[in-house]
Short mmCIF file of C-alpha atoms in Angstrom, two decimals:
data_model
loop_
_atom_site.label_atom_id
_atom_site.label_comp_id
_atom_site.label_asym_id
_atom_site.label_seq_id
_atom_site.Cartn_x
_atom_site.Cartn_y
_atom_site.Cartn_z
CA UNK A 1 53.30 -15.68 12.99
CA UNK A 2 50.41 -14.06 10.72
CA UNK A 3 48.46 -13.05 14.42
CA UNK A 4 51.83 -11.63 15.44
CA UNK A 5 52.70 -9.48 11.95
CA UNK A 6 49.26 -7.97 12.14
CA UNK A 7 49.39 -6.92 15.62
CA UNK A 8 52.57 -5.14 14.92
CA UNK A 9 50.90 -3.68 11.42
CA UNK A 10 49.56 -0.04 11.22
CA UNK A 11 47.95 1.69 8.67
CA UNK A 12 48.54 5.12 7.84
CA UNK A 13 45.49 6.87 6.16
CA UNK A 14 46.68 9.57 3.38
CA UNK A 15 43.23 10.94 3.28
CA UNK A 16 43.17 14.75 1.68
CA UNK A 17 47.11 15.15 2.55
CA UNK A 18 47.74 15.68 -1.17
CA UNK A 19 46.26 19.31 -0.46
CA UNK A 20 47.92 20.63 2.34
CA UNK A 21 46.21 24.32 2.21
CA UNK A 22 42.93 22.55 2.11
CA UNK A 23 42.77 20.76 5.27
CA UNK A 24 41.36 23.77 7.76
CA UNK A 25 38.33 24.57 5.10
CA UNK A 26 37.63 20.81 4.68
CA UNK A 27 37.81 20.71 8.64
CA UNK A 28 35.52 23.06 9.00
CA UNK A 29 33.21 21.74 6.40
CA UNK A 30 33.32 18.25 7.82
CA UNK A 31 32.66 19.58 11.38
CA UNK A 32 29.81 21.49 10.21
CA UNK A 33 28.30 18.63 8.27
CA UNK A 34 28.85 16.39 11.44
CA UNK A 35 26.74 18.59 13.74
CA UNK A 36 24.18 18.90 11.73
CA UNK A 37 24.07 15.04 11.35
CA UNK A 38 24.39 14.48 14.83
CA UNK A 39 21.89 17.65 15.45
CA UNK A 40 19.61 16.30 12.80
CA UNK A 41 19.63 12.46 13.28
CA UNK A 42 19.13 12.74 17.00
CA UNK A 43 16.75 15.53 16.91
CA UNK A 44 14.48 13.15 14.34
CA UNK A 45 14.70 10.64 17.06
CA UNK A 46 13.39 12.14 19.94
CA UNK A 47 10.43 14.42 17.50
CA UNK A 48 9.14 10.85 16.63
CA UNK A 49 9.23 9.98 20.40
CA UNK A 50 7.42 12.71 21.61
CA UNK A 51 4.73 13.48 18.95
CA UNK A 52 1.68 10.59 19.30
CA UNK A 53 0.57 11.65 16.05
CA UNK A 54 4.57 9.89 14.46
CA UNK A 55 3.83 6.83 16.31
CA UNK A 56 3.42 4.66 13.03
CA UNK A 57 5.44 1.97 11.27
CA UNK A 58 6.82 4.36 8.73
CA UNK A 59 7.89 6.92 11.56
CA UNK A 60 9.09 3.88 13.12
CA UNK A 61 11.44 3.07 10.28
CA UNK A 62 12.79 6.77 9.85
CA UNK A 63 13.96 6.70 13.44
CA UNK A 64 15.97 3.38 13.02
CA UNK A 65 17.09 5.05 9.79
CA UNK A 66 18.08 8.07 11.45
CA UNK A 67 19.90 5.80 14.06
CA UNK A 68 21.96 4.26 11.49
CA UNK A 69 22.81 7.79 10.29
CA UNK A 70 24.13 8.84 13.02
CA UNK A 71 26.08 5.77 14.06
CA UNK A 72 27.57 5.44 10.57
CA UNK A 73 28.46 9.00 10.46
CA UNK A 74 30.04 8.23 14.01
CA UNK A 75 32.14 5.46 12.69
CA UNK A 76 33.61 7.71 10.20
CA UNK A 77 33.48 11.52 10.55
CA UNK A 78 35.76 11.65 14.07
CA UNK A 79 38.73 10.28 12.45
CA UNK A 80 38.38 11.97 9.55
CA UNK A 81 38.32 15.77 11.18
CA UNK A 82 41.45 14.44 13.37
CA UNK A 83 43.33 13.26 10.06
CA UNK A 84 42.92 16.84 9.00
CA UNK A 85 44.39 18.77 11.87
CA UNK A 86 47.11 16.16 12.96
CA UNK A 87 50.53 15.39 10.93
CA UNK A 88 50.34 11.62 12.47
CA UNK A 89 47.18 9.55 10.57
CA UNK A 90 48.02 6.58 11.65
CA UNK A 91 45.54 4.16 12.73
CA UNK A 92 46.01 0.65 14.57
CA UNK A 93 45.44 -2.40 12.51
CA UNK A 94 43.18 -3.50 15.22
CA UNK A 95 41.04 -0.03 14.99
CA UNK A 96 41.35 -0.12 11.45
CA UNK A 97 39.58 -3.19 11.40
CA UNK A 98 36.62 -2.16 13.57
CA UNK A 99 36.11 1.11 12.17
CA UNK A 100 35.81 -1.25 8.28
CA UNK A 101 33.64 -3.71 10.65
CA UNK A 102 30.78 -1.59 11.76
CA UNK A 103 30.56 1.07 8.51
CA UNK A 104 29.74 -2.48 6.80
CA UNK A 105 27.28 -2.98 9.62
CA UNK A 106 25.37 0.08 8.83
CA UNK A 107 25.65 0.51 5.77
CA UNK A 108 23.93 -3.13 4.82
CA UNK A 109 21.59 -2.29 7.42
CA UNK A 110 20.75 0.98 5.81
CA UNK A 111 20.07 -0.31 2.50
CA UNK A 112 17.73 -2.51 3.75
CA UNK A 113 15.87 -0.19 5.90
CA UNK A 114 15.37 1.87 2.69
CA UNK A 115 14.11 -1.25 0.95
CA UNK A 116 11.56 -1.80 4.36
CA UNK A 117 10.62 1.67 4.14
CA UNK A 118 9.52 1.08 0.65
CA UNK A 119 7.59 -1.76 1.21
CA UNK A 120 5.83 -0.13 3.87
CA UNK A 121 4.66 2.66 1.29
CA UNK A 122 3.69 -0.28 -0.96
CA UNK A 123 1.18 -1.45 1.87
CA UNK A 124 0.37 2.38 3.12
CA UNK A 125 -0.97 3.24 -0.49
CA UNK A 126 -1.88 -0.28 -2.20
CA UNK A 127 -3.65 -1.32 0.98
CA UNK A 128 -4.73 1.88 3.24
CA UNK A 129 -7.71 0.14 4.85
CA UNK A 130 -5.19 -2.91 5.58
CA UNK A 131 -2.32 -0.73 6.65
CA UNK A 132 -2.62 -0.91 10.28
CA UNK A 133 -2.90 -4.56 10.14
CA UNK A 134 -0.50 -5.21 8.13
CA UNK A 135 2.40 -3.33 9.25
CA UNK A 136 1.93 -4.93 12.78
CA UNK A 137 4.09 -3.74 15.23
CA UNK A 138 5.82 -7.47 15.46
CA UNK A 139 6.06 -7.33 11.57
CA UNK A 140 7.76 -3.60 12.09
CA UNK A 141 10.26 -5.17 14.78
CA UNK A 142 10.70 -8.15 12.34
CA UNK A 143 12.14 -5.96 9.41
CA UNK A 144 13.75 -4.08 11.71
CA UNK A 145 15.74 -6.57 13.40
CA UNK A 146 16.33 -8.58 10.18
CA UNK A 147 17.59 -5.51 8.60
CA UNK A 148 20.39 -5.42 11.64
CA UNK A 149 21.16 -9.05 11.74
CA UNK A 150 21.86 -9.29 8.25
CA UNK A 151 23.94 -5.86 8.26
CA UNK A 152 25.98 -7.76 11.28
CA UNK A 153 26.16 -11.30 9.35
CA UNK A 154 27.11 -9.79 6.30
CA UNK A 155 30.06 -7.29 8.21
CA UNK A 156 31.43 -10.40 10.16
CA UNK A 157 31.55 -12.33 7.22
CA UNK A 158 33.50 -9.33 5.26
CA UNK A 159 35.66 -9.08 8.04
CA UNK A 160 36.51 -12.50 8.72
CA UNK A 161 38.00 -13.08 5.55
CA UNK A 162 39.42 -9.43 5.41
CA UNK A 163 41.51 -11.04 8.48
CA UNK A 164 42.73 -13.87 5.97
CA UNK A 165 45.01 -11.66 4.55
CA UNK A 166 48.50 -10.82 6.04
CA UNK A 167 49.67 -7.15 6.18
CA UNK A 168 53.36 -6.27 6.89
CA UNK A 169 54.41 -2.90 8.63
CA UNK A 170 53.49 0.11 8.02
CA UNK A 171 50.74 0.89 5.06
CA UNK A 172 49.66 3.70 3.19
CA UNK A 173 45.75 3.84 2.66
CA UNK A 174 45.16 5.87 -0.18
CA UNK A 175 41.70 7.17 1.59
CA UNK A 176 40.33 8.72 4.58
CA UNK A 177 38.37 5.22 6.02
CA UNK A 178 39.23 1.76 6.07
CA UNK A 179 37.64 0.54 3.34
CA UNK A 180 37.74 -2.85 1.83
CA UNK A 181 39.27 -2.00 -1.83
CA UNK A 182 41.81 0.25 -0.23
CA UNK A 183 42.72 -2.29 3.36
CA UNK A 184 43.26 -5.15 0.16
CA UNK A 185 45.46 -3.22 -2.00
CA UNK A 186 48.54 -2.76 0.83
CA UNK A 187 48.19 -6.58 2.06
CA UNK A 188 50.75 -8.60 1.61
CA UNK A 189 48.74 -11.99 0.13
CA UNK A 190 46.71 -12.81 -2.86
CA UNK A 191 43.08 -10.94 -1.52
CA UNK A 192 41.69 -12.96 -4.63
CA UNK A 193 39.25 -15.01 -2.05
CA UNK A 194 37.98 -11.81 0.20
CA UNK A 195 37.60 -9.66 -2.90
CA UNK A 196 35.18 -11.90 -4.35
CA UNK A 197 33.11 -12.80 -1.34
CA UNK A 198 32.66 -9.09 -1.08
CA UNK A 199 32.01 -8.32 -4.74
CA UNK A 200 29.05 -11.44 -4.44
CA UNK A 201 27.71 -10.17 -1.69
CA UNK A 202 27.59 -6.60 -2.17
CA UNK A 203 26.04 -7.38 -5.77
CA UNK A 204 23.12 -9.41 -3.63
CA UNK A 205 22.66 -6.77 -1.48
CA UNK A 206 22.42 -4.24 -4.01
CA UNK A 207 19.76 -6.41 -6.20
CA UNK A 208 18.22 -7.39 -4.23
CA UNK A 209 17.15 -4.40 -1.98
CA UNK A 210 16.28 -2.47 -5.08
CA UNK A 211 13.97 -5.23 -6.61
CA UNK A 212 12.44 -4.60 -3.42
CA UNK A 213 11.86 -1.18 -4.24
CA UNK A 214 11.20 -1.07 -7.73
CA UNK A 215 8.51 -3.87 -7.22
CA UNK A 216 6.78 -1.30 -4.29
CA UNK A 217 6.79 1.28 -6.74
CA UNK A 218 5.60 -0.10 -9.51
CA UNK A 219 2.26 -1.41 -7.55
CA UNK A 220 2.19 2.19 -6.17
CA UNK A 221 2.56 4.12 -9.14
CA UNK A 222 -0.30 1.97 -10.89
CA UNK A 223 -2.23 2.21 -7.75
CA UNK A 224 -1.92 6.10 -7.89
CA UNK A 225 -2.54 6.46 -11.44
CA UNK A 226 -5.78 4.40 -10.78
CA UNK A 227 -6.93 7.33 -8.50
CA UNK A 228 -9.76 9.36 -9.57
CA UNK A 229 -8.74 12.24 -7.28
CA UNK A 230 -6.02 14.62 -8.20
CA UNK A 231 -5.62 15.62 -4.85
CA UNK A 232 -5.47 12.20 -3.64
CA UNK A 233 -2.74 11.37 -6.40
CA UNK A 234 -0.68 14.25 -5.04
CA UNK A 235 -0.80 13.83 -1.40
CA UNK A 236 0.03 9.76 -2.50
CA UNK A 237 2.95 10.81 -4.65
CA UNK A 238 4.16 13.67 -1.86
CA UNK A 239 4.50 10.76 0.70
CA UNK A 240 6.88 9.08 -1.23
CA UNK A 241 8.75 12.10 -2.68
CA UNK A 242 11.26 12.17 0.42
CA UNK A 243 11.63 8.37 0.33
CA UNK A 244 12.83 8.48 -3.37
CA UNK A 245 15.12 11.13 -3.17
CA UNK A 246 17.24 9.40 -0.12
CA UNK A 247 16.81 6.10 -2.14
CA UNK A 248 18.31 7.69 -5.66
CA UNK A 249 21.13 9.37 -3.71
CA UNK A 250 22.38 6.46 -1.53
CA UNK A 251 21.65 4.03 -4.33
CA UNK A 252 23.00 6.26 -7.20
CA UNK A 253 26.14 6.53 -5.02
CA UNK A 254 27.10 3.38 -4.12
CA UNK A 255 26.33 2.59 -8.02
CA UNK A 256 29.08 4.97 -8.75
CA UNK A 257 31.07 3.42 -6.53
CA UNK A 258 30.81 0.04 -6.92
CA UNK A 259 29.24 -1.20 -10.57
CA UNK A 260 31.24 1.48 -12.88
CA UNK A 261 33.69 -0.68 -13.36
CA UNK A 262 36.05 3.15 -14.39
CA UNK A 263 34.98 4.56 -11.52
CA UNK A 264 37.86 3.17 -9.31
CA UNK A 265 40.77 4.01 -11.91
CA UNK A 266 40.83 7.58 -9.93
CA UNK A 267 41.46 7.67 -6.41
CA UNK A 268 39.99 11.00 -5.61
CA UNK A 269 37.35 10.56 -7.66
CA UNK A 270 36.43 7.45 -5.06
CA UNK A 271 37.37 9.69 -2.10
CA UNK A 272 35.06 12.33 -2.58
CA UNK A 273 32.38 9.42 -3.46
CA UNK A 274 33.15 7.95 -0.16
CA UNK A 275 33.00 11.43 1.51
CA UNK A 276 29.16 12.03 0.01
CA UNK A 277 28.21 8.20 0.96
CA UNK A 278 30.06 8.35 4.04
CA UNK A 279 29.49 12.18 5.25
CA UNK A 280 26.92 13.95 3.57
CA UNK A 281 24.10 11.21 3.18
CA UNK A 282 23.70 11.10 6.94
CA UNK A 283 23.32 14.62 7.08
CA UNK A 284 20.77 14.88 4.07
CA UNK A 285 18.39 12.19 5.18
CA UNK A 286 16.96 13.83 8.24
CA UNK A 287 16.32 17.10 6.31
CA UNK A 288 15.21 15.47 3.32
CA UNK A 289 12.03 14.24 5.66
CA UNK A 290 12.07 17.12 8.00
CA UNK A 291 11.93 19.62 5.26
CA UNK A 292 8.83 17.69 2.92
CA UNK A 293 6.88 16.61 6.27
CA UNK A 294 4.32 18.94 7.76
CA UNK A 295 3.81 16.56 11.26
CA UNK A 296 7.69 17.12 11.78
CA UNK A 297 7.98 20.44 11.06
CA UNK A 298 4.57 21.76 13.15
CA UNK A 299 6.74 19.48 15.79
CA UNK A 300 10.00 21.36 15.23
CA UNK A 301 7.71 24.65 15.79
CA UNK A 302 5.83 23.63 18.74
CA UNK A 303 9.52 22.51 20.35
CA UNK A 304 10.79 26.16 20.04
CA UNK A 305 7.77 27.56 21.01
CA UNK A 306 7.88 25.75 24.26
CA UNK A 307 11.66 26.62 25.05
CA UNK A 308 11.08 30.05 24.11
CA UNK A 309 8.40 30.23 26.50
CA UNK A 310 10.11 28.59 29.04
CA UNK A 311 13.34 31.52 28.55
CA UNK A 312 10.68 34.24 28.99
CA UNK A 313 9.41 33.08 32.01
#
């Protein structure tokens, strides 16, 4: 009877609607910000493929990160433009459920690969003559994979007991994705059980991945300071620069979201935190490392050089 009520269930996704004369600038916006993701994600894949000289573990890690970019962006940003230039937002409790199901998968994954990334600059300056060694290509496929299988383990697991709960009809979801506060607060049982598993988990996650990277640091910033050489200090801090910045915005805004316990009393105050986590992120990341790395940009130069050439001839 449950399996049955839920197959007949669909979820209507308010989104921006409250603002009616915004939703062709925000469409725009959005479609811009999506192209460049998809532009800049894929683009950061294939530079790292083609250039011998990115063929190391921490390359290796940006283009899995830039993967999960794009997919996440993927997951989210297409239904998001439709919502804005259709009057029916209604989504299928079945596609509802998916779209919730994978944005858990990469954004655990994620979070992790910015805690391997981290470690990896741990070894790169703490142990340079080691590096190589090290950060094995089996160890790189090792953190790689792990990251994935526990962004999967951790998204069935969410899911599974998401699919506890009953939901009756037709629901309003006061956001523009299916996500887990918003799916819980329409259903139709006590989400008491899935609520918690998610707040546990997502509180592990969270810890954990940023002990990771506060331990790195800390070993790397008293490694640097150690350094006699000022230039040697700067080109140690300038390889991490990029890495921070993604790290303090995805961290500092799933923080926001998720540990101010206030944060949540305002709806669109969550939406446009969503839309920065969910949209924008993906779209910063690749030019956060494009724009600080001299490899990716002589790269980027050498790529329109070449097509240019190719036009003139």
């Amino acid at each position: 009877n449950q399996e049955n009520k839920s197959a007949e269930t669909t979820f209507i996704l308010l989104g921006f609607s409250e603002y009616p004369e915004l939703q062709m600038p925000l469409f725009l916006i959005f479609l811009t910000i999506y192209t460049v993701t998809v532009l800049g994600n894929l683009g950061m894949i294939r530079i790292i493929q083609i250039n011998p000289k990115l063929h190391t573990p921490m390359y290796y890690f940006l283009s899995h990160l830039s993967f999960v970019d794009f997919c996440y962006s993927t997951v989210v940003t297409p239904k998001l433009l439709e919502n804005l230039v259709v009057e029916d937002r209604t989504i299928s409790f079945t596609g509802c459920i998916m779209q919730f199901f994978f944005a858990c998968v990469f954004v655990v994954t994620e979070t992790f690969m910015l805690a391997v990334m981290a470690y990896d600059r741990f070894v790169a300056i703490c142990n340079p003559l080691l590096y190589m060694i090290v950060m094995s290509q089996k160890l790189c496929s090792l953190l790689v994979g792990t990251s994935y299988f526990w962004g999967i383990a951790c998204s069935l697991t969410y899911t599974y007991f998401l699919l506890t709960l009953s939901f009756c009809g037709t629901n309003f979801i006061n956001n523009f994705v299916c996500e887990h506060a918003a799916i819980v607060s329409v259903s139709c049982s006590d989400p008491y059980l899935s609520q918690k598993i998610i707040l546990v988990s997502a509180t592990f996650n969270e810890i954990s991945s940023l002990m990771i990277i506060l331990t790195s640091y800390v070993f790397i910033f008293v490694t640097v300071m150690r350094m006699t050489s000022t230039g040697g200090r700067h080109r140690a801090f300038s390889t991490c620069a990029s890495h921070l910045t993604a790290i303090t915005i995805f961290h500092g805004t799933i923080l926001f979201l998720y540990c101010v316990p206030d944060s949540k009393s305002s709806w669109l105050m969550v939406k446009v935190a969503s839309v920065f986590y969910t949209v924008v992120i993906p779209m910063l990341n690749p030019l956060i490392y494009s724009l600080r790395n001299k490899d990716v940009k002589e790269t980027v130069k050498k790529l329109i050089n070449v097509k240019l050439f190719c036009d003139t001839m």
